[in-house]
XYZ file of C-alpha atoms in Angstrom:
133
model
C 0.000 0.000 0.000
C 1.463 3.660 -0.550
C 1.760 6.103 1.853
C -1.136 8.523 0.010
C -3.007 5.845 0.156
C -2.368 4.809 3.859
C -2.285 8.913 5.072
C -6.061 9.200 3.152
C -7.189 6.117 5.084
C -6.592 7.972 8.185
C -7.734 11.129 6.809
C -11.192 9.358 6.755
C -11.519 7.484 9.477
C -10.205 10.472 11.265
C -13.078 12.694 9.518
C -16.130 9.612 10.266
C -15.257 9.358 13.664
C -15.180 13.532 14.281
C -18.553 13.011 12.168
C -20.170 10.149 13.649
C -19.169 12.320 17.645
C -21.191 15.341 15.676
C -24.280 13.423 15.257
C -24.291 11.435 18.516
C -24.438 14.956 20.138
C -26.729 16.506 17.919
C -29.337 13.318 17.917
C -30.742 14.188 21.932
C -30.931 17.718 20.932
C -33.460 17.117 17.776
C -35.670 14.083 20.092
C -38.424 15.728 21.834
C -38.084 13.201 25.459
C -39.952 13.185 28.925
C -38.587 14.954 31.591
C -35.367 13.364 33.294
C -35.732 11.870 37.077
C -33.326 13.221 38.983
C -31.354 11.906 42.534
C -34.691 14.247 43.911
C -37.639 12.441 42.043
C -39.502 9.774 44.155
C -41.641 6.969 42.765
C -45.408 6.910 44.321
C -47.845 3.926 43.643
C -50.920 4.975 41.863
C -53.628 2.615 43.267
C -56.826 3.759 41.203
C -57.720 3.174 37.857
C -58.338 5.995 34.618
C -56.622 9.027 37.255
C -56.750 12.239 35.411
C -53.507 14.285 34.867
C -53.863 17.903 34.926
C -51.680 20.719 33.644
C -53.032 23.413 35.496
C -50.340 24.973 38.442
C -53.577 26.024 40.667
C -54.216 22.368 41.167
C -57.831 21.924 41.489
C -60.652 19.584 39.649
C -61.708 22.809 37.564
C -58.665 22.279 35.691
C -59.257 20.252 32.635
C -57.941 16.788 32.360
C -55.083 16.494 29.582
C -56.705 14.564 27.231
C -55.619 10.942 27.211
C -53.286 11.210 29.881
C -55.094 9.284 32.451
C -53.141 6.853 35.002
C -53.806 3.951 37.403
C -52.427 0.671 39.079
C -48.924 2.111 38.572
C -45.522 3.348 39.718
C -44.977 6.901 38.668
C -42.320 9.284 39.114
C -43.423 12.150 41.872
C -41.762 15.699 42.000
C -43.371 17.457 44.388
C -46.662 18.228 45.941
C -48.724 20.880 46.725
C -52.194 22.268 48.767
C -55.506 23.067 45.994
C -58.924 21.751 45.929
C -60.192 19.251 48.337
C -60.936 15.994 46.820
C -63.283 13.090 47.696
C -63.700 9.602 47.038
C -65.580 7.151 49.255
C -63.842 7.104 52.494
C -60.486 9.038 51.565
C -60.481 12.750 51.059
C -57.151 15.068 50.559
C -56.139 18.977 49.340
C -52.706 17.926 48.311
C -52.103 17.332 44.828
C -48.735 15.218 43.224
C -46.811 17.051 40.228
C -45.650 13.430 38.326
C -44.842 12.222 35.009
C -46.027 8.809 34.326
C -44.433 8.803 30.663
C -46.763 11.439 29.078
C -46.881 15.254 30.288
C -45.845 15.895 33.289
C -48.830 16.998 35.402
C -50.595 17.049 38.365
C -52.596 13.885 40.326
C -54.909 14.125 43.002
C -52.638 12.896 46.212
C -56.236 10.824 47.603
C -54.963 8.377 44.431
C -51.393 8.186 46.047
C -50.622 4.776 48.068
C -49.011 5.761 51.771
C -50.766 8.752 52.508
C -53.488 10.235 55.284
C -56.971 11.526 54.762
C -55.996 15.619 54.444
C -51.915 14.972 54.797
C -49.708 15.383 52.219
C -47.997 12.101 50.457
C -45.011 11.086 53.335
C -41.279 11.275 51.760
C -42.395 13.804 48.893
C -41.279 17.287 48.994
C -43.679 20.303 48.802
C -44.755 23.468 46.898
C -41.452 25.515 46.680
C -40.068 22.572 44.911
C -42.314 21.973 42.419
C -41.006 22.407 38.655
């Protein structure tokens, strides 16, 4: 082999390696993804079934429901949590609402759907309103 030869063989594996580093970094920037759990994120247990997810911040069952972002019988990431409208549901009633992402939009739960908490207590373990995202 001459050395043009060999020297433009390293030329381009040189230049598809600086490439192929381009595009790896440029490839997360162009995918839209969910939102990242961090060291601070907790998992909750969802016990009910079809749980409406809600984007507004004031928290309450006025907000609309995100449409088809509903949640149940599942694990769930949990960011924070915070006071709004009082919900009921048979025997368990709670104010405190759970900011989560369960794969879709990150958005806010009713807490009274939460596994571990107390009627009108927030969710144990989960930080509240001034850390909210």
């Amino acid at each position: 082999m001459t050395t043009s030869l060999r020297t433009t063989r390293r030329a381009l594996r040189g230049t598809v390696s600086a490439g192929a580093v381009a595009v790896a970094a440029v490839v997360p920037l162009l995918c839209a993804a969910p939102a990242q759990a961090t060291a601070d994120d907790t998992s909750v247990y969802v016990w009910a079934t079809g749980v409406n997810v809600r984007a507004c911040p004031q928290v309450s069952a006025a907000c609309p429901p995100i449409s088809h972002a509903q949640i149940g019988k599942r694990w769930v990431t949990a960011f924070c949590q915070r006071t709004g409208s009082e919900v009921t549901d048979g025997p368990y009633r709670n104010d405190w609402w759970v900011q989560v992402n369960a794969g879709g939009p990150i958005g806010w739960i009713r807490a009274v759907y939460v596994r571990g908490g107390a009627n009108d207590e927030p969710v144990p373990g989960l930080p509240t309103d001034s850390d909210c995202r």
